[in-house]
Coordinates of C-alpha atoms and ligand atoms in Angstrom, one line a residue:
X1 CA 77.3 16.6 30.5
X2 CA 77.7 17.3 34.1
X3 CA 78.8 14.6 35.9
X4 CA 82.0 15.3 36.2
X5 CA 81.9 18.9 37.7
X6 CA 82.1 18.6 41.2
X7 CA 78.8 18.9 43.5
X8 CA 80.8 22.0 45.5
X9 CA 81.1 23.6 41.9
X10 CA 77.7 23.3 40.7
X11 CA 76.3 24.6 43.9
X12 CA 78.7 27.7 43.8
X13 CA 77.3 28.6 40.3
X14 CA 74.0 27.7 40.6
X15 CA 73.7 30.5 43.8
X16 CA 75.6 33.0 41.2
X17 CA 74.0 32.8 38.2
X18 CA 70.8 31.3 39.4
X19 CA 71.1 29.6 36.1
X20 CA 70.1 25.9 38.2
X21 CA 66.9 25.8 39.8
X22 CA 67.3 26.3 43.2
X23 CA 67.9 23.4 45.3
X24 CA 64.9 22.4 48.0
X25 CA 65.8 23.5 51.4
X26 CA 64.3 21.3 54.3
X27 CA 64.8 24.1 57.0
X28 CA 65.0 28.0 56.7
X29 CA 66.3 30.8 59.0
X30 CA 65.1 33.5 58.5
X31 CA 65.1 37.7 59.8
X32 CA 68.2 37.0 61.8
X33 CA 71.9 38.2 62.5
X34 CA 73.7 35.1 61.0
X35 CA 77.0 35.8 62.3
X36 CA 79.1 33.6 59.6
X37 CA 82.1 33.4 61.3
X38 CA 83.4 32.8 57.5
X39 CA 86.7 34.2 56.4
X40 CA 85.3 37.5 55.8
X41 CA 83.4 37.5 59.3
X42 CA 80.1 38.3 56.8
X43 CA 77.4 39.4 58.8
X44 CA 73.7 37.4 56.8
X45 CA 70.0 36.9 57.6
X46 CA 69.2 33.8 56.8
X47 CA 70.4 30.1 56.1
X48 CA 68.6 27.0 53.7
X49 CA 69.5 23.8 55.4
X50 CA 68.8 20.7 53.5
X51 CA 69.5 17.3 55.1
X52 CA 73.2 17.8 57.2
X53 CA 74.2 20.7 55.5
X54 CA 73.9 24.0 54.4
X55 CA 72.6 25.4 50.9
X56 CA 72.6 28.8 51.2
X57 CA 73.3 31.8 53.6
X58 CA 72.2 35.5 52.6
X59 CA 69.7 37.9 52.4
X60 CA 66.2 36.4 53.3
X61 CA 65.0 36.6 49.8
X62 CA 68.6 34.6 48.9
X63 CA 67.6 32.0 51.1
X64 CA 63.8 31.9 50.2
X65 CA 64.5 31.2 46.3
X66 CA 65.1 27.4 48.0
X67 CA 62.2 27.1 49.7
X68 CA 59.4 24.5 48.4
X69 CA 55.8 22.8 49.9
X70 CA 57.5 20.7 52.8
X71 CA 59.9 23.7 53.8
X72 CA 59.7 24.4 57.4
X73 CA 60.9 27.9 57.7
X74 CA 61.8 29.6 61.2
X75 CA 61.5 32.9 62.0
X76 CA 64.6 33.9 64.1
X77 CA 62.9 37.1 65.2
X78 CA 66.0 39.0 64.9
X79 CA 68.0 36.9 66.8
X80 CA 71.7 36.3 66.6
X81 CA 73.0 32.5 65.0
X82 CA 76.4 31.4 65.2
X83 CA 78.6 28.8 64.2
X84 CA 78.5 25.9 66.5
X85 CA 80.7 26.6 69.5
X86 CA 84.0 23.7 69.1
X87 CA 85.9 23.3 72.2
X88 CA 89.1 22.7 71.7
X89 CA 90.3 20.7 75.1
X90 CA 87.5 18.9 77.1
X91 CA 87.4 15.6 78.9
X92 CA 83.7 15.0 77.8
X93 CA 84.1 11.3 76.9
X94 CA 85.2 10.6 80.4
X95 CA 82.5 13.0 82.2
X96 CA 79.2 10.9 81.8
X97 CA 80.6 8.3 83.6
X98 CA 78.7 9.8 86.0
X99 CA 75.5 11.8 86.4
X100 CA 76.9 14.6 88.6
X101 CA 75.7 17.5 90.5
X102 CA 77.5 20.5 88.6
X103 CA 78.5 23.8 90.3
X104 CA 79.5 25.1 87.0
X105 CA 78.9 29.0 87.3
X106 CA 77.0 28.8 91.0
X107 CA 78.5 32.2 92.5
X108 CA 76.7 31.3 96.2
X109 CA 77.9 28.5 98.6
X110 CA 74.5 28.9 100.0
X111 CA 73.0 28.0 96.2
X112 CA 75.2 25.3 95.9
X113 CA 74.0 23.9 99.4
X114 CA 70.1 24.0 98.0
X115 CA 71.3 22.3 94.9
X116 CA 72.8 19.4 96.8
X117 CA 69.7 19.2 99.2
X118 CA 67.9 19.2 96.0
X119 CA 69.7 16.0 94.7
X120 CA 69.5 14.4 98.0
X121 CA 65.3 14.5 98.5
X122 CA 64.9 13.4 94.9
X123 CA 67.8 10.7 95.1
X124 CA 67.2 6.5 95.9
X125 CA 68.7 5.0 99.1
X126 CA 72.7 5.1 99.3
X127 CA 72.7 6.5 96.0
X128 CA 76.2 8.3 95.3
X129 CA 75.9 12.2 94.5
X130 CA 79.1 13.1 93.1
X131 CA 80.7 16.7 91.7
X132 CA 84.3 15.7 89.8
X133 CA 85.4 19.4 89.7
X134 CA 84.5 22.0 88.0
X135 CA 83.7 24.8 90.5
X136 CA 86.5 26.3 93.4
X137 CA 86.1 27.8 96.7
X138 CA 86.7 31.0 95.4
X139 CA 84.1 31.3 93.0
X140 CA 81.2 32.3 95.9
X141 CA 80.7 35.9 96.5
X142 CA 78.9 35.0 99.8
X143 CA 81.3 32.6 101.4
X144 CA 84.4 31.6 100.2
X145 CA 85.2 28.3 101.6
X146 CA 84.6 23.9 100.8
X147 CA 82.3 22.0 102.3
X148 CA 82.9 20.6 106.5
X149 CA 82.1 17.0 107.0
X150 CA 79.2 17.8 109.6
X151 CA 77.5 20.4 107.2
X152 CA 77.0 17.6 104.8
X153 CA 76.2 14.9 107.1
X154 CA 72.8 17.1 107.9
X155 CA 71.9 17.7 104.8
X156 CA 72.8 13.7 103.2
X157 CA 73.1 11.6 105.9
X158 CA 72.0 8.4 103.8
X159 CA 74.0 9.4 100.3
X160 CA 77.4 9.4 99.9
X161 CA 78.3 12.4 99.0
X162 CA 82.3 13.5 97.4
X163 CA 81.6 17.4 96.3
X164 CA 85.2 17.7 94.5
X165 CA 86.9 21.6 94.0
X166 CA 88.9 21.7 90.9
X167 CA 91.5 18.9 90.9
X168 CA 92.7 19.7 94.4
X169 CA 90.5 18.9 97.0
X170 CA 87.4 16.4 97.4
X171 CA 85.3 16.7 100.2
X172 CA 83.4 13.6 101.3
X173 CA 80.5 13.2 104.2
X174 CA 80.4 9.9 106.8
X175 CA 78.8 7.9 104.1
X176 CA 81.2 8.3 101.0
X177 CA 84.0 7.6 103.8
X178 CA 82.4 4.5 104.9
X179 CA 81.7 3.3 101.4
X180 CA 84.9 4.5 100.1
X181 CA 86.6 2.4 102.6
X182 CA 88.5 4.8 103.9
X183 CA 88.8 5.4 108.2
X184 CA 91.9 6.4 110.1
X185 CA 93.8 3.3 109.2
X186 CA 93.9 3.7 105.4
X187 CA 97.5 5.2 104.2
X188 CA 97.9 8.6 102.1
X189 CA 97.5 7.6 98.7
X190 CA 100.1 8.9 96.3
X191 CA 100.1 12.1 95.5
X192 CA 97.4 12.6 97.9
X193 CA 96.9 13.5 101.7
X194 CA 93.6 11.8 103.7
X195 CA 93.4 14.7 106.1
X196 CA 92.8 13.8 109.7
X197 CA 91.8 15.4 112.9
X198 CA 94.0 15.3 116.1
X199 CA 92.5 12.0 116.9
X200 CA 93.6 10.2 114.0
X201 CA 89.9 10.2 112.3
X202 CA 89.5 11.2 108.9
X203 CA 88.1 14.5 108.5
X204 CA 86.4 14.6 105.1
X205 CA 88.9 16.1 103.0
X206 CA 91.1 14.2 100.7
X207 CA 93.6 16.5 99.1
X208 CA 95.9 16.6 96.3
X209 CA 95.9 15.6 92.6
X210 CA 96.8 11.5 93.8
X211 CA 94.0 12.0 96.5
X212 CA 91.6 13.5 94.3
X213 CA 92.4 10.5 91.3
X214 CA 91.6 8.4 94.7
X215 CA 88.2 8.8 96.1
X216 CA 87.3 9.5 92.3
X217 CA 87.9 5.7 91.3
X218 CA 85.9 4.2 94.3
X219 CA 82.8 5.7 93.2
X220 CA 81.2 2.9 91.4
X221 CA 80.0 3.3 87.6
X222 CA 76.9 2.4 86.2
X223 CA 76.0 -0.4 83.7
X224 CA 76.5 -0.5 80.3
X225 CA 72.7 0.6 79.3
X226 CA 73.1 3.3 82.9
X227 CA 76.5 4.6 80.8
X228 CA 74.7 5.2 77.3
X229 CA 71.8 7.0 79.1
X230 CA 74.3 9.1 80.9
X231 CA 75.4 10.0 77.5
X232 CA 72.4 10.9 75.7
X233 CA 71.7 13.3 78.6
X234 CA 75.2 14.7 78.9
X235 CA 75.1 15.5 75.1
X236 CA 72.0 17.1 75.9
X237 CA 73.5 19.5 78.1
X238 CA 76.2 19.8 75.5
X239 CA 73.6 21.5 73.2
X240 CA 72.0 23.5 75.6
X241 CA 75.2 25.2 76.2
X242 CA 76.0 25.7 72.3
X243 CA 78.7 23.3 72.1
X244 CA 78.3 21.1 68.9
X245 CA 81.7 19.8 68.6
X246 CA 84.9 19.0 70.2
X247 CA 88.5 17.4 71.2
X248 CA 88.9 15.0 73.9
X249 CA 91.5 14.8 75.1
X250 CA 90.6 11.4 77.5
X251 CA 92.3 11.5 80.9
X252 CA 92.1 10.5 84.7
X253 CA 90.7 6.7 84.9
X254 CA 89.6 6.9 81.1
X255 CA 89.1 3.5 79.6
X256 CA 87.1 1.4 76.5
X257 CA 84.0 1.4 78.3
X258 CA 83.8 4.9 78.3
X259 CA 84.6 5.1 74.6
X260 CA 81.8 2.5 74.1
X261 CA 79.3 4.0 75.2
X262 CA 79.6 7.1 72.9
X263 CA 80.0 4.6 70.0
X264 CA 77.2 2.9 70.9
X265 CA 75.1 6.1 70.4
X266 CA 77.4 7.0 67.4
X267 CA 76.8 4.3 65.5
X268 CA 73.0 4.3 66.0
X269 CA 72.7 7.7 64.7
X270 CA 71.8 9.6 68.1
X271 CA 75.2 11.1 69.2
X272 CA 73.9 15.2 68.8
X273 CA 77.2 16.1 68.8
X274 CA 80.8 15.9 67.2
X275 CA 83.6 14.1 69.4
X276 CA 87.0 14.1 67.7
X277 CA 89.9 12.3 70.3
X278 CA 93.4 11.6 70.9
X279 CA 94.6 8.2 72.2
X280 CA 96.1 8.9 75.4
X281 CA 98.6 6.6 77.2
X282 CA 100.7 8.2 79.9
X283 CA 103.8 6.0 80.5
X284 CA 106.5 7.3 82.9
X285 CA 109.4 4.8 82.6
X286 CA 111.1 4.0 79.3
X287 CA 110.3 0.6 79.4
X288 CA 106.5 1.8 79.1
X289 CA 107.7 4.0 76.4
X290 CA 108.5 1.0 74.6
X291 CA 105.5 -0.5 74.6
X292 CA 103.6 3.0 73.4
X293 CA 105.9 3.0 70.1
X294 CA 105.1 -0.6 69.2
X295 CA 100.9 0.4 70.0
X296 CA 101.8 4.0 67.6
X297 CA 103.3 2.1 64.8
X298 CA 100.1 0.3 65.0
X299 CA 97.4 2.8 65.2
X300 CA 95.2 3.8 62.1
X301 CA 93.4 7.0 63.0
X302 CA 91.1 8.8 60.8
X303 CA 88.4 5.2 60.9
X304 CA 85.6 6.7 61.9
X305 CA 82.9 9.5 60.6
X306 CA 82.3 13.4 61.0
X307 CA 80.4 12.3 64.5
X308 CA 82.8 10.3 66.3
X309 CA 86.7 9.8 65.1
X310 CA 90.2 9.3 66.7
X311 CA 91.8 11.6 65.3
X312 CA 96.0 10.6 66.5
X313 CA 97.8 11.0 69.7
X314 CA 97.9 12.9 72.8
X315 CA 97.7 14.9 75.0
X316 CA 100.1 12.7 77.8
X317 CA 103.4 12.2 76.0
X318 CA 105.8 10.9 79.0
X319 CA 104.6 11.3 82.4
X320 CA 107.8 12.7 84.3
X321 CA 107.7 15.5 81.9
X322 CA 104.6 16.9 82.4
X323 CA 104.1 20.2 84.2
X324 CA 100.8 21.3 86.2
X325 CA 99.2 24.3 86.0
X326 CA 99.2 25.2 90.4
X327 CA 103.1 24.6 90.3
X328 CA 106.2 26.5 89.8
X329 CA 108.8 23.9 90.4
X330 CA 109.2 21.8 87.1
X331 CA 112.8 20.7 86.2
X332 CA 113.4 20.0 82.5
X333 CA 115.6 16.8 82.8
X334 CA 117.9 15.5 79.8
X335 CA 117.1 12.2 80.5
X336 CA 113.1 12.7 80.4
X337 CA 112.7 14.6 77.0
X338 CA 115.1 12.1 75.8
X339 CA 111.8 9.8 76.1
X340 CA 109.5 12.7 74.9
X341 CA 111.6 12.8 72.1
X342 CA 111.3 8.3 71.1
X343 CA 107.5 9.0 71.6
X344 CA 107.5 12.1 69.3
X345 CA 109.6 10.8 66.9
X346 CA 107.4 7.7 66.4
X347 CA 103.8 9.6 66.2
X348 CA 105.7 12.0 63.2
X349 CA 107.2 8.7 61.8
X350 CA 103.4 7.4 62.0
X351 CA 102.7 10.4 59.6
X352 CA 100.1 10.9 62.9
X353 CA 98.7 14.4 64.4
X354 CA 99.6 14.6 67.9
X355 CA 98.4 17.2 70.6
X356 CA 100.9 17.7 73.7
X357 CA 99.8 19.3 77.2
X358 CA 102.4 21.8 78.1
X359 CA 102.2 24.6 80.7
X360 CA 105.3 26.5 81.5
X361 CA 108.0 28.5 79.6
X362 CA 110.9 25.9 80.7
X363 CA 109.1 23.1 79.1
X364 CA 107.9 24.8 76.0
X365 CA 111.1 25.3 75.3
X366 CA 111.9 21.7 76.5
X367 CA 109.5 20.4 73.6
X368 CA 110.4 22.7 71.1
X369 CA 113.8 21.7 70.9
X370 CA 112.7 18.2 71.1
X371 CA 110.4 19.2 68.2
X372 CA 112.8 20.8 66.3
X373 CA 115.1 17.9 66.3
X374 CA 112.4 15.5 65.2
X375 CA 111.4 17.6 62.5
X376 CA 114.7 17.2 60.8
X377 CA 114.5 13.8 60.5
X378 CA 110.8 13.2 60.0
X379 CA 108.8 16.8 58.5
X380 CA 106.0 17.9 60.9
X381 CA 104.7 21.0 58.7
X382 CA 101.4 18.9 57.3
X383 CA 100.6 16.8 60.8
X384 CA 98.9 19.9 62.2
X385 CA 100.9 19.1 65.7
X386 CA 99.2 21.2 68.3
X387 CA 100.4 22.4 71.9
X388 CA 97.6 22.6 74.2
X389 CA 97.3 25.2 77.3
X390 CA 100.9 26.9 76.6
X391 CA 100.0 29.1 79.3
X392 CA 103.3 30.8 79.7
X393 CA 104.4 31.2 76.1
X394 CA 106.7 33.4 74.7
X395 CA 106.5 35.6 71.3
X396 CA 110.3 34.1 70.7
X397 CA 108.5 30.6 71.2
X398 CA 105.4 31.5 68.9
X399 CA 107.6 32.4 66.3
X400 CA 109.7 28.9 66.6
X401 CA 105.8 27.3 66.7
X402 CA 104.4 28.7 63.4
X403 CA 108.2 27.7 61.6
X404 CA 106.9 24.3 62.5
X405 CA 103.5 24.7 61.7
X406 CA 102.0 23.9 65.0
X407 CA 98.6 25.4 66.7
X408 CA 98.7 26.6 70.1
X409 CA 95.3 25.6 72.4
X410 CA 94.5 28.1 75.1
X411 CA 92.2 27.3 77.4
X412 CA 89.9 29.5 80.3
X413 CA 91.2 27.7 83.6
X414 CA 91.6 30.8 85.4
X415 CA 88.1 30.9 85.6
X416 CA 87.7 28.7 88.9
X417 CA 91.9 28.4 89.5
X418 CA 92.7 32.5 88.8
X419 CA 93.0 33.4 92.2
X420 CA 95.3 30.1 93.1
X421 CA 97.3 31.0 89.8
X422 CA 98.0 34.0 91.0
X423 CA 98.9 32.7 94.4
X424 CA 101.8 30.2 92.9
X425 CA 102.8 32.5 89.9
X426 CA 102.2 36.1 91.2
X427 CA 102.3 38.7 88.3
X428 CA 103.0 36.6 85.9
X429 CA 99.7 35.0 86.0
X430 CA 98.0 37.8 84.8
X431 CA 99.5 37.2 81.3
X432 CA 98.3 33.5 81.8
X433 CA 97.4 32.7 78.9
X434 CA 98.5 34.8 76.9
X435 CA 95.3 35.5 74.7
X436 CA 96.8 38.5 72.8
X437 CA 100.1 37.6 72.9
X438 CA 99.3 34.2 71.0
X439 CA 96.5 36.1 68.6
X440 CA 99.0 39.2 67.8
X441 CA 101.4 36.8 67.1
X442 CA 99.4 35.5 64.2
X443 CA 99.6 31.8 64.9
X444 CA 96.3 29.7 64.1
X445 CA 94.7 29.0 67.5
X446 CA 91.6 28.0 68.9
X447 CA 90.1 28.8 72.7
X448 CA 88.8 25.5 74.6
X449 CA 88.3 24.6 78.2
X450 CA 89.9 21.6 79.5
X451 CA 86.6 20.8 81.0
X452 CA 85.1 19.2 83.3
X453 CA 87.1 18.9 86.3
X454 CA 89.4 22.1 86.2
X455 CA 86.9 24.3 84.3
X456 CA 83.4 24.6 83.6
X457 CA 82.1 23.7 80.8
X458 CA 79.9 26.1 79.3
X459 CA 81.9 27.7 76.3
X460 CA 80.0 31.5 76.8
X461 CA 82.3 31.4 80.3
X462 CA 85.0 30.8 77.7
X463 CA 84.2 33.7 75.3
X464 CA 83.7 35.7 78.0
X465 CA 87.5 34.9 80.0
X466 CA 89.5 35.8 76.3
X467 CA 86.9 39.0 76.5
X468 CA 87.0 40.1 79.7
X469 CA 90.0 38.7 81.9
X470 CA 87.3 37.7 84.7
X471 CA 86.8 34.6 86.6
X472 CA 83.2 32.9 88.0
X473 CA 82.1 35.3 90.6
X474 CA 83.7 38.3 88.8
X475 CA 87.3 39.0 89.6
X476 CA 89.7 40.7 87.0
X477 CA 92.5 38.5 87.2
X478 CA 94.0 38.1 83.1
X479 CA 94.8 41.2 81.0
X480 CA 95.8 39.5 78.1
X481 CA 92.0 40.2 76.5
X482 CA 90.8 39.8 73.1
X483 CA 88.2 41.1 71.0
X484 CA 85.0 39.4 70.8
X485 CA 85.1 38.5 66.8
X486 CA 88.6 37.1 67.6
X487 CA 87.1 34.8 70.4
X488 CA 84.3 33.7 68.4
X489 CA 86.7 32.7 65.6
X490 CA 89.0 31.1 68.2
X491 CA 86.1 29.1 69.7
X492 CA 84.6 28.1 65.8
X493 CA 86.9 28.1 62.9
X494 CA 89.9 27.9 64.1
X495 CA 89.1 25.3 66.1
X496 CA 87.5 23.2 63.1
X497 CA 90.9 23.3 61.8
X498 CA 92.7 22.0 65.0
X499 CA 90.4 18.7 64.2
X500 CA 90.6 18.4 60.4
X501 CA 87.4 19.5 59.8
X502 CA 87.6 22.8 58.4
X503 CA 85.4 21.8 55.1
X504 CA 82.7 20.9 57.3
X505 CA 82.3 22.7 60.5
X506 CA 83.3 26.2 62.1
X507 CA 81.3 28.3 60.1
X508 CA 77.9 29.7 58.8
X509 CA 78.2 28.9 54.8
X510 CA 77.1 26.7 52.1
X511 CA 78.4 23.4 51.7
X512 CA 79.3 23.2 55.6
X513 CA 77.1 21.3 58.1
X514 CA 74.1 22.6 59.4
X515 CA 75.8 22.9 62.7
X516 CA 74.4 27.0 64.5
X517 CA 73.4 28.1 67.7
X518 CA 70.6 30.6 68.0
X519 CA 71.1 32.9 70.7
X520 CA 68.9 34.5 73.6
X521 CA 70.9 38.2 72.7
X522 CA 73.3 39.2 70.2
X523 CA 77.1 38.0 71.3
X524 CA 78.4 40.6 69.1
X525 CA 76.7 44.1 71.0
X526 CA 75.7 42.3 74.5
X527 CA 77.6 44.3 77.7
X528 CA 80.8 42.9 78.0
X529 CA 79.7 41.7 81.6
X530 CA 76.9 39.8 79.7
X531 CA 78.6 37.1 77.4
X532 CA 78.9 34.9 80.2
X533 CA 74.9 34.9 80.5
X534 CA 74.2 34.4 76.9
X535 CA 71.5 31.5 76.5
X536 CA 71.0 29.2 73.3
X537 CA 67.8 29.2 72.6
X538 CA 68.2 26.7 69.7
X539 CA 70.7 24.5 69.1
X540 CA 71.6 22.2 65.5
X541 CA 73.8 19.7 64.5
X542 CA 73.7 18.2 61.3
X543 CA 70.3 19.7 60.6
X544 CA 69.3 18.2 63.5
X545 CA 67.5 21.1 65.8
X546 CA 69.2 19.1 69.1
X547 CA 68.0 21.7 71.9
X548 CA 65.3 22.3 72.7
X549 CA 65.4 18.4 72.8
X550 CA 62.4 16.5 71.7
Ligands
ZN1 ZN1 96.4 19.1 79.5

């Protein structure tokens, strides 16, 4: 008589009339501060978990009517759960390609010294120690300044060592030089500077975006079973930080092995966290833009599961019209978004999503005419087109964004690059991004952090930049703050949205995956000063408890 009432309805009526026996849980959570994040922002204490996804949310004795003789039930002690934190810009596909040293969040130079001398005792022979980003100069309170080629020469004189700051600068020691290849004879790469000393001998630093893409792709990458390891413990860190979920958006020397080795671990059921990504090509010639529409008309998204999926196209649409975040100087040419507008045209013909990186007012408006246009001839409204970092946006351009139905991404760069952003944009970079701006303006949009070269990664630093306007270290340098409820939703729901899975993840209820963070203090009444410190102290995916890792 049943069978054909949907599952979702059953459950709904069963929890309101309690006219069903209640469903076995596998997991209870108990005596917390379940911060739902649902559309109501309902504040619970507990949640019945049974395989992937959740049964129940409520009061405790709610959540206890499911409980039977193999329920394991948790006490949360009061605690605070959330959602699982979704970023909604990160390069974590590309990042395990190596096991790095991270400076994420180290305030002293000295600190960051230890660390390295750390990695260098407890490192093999000519082993590479590498940090892609990340962490600037201007985060340490002690000492503000990079790394000198002799400092690093004492402290690794076997291990090459290329400690790179943001996406600007990589600083090398002897070693990585010699192994890199590079002496006093090697040309400036493009884009790039090898800085050199009066003699003509290279002084360590190789500078610039090109320079930094440079010593990056001579550090060697490990094997294929080396690559999946890296994953596995990457993911870990994921989870320790709270982050169950997010979209790649590939970048910098990306390539199939480095989507292997995340299906690889996908497909054998041990990837403890969600990765949703964009192809990316990044042609700069039409010719090359030829060959992307004929590889668009081909490409069938959507083919893989709720752990690992390509989801469309993005975030590089043509390469000459792309604007970066430290400069002031881009020129919206006719001919260029004549090409942005063949490659757009072709992902809304596809009936495809596509996500598209742009920075400054002059090319919003660039892309929004060129969006405009395209939408006459092939409807956007349902493809849930997204513009990620919009940092200078406009309320005249929000409002032309929501008539087209897009989602704006705003991300916490000005965490490491604030003090350089305000160097190259002066006032203006206070209101960059424009957290209030975009959330006043009532637009859907999610929070990310374009980790893991120009940001760190852990999403509480994120929180806590739309919160509090202050970089790593401390300094106020955005005013464009936001409450913390409209953070958390930013950095959860919303953000399910932005990769179609709003039914599934982004929030604390029934019929969602089991995917919550349980925190060391409560997000919601913590200082201000404090989100940035806030621990997980348990972390699930699926109903999988993920961190502590066992
Ligand atoms: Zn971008």
């Amino acid at each position: 008589m049943l069978k054909h009432i949907p599952a979702a309805i059953l459950t709904a009526a069963s929890l309101l009339s309690g006219a069903f026996a209640a469903e076995r849980a596998d997991v209870i959570l108990l005596n917390g501060k379940v911060v739902t994040v649902d559309q109501r922002f309902t504040v619970a204490q507990g949640v019945a978990i049974r395989d992937e996804r959740i049964i129940a949310v409520g009061k405790n004795a709610d959540v206890l009517e499911h409980q039977g003789p193999g329920t394991k039930v948790i006490d949360l002690k009061r605690r605070t759960v959330i959602p699982g934190l979704i970023d909604n810009h990160a390069h974590f596909i590309r990042a395990p390609e190596h096991d790095e040293l991270r400076f994420d969040g180290v305030i002293s130079r000295k600190q960051a010294l230890a660390m390295l001398a750390a990695r260098v005792r407890a490192a093999k022979p000519g082993e590479w120690i590498v940090t892609l980003g990340g962490w600037s100069e201007d985060q340490f309170t002690d000492e503000s300044r990079g790394f000198p080629l002799d400092e690093l020469d004492r402290i690794a004189p076997d291990n090459p060592v290329v400690l790179q700051a943001i996406y600007i600068r990589s600083y090398l020691n002897s070693a990585a030089l010699k192994a890199a290849g590079i002496d006093s004879t090697t040309p400036d790469p493009r884009g790039g500077k090898i800085e050199k000393d009066t003699l003509g001998k290279p002084t360590g630093v190789v500078s610039g975006g090109g320079g930094v893409a440079f010593v990056a792709a001579r550090i060697p990458l490990p094997d294929k079973e080396q690559w999946v390891e890296n994953v596995r413990k990457y993911v870990a860190g994921l989870n320790a930080m709270g982050i169950t979920a997010w979209y790649d958006a590939g970048g910098r020397g990306v390539d199939e092995r480095h989507y292997a080795a995340y299906r690889e671990l996908a497909s054998r059921s041990e990837l403890n966290a969600r990765a949703f990504w964009t192809t990316i090509r990044q042609p700069a010639t039409p010719e090359q833009v030829d060959k992307v529409i004929a590889e668009i008309q081909q490409a069938t998204p959507f083919q893989g599961n709720d752990w690992f999926d390509n989801i469309g196209w993005g975030e590089s649409v043509y390469l000459p019209a792309t604007t970066q975040l430290l400069r002031n100087d881009f020129v919206v040419k006719p001919e260029d978004m004549r090409q942005v507008q063949r490659v757009l045209h072709a992902v809304a013909e596809s009936g495809m999503f596509l996500n598209a990186h742009v920075e400054m007012e002059n090319a919003i408006d660039a892309y929004l005419d060129v969006m405009e246009a395209v939408n006459k001839v092939e409807p956007m409204k349902g493809l849930r087109w997204a513009l990620s970092h919009v940092d200078q946006v406009t309320e005249a351009q929000l409002e032309r964004m929501k008539r087209l139905g897009l989602y704006a991404g705003l991300h916490s760069r000005p965490l490491i690059q604030g003090v350089l952003m305000h160097t190259m944009h002066g006032d203006r970079a206070w209101d960059m991004p424009p957290f209030k701006r975009v959330q006043d303006s009532g637009i859907v949009w999610g929070l990310g952090s374009d980790a893991t070269a120009v940001t760190p990664s852990n999403p509480f630093y994120t929180l806590s930049f739309a919160v509090t306007g202050r970089m790593i270290g401390g300094r106020r340098v955005n005013r464009q703050s936001v409450s913390r409820e409209q953070a958390l939703i930013a950095h959860t729901r919303s953000n399910a949205f932005f990769v179609f899975q709003e039914n599934n993840l982004g929030s604390i209820a029934p019929g969602m995956y089991a995917d919550l963070v349980v925190l060391d203090r409560d997000y919601l009444t913590v200082p201000a000063a404090q989100i940035k410190d806030i621990k997980p102290v348990m972390t699930m995916v699926g109903g999988r408890i993920v961190y502590p890792y066992k």
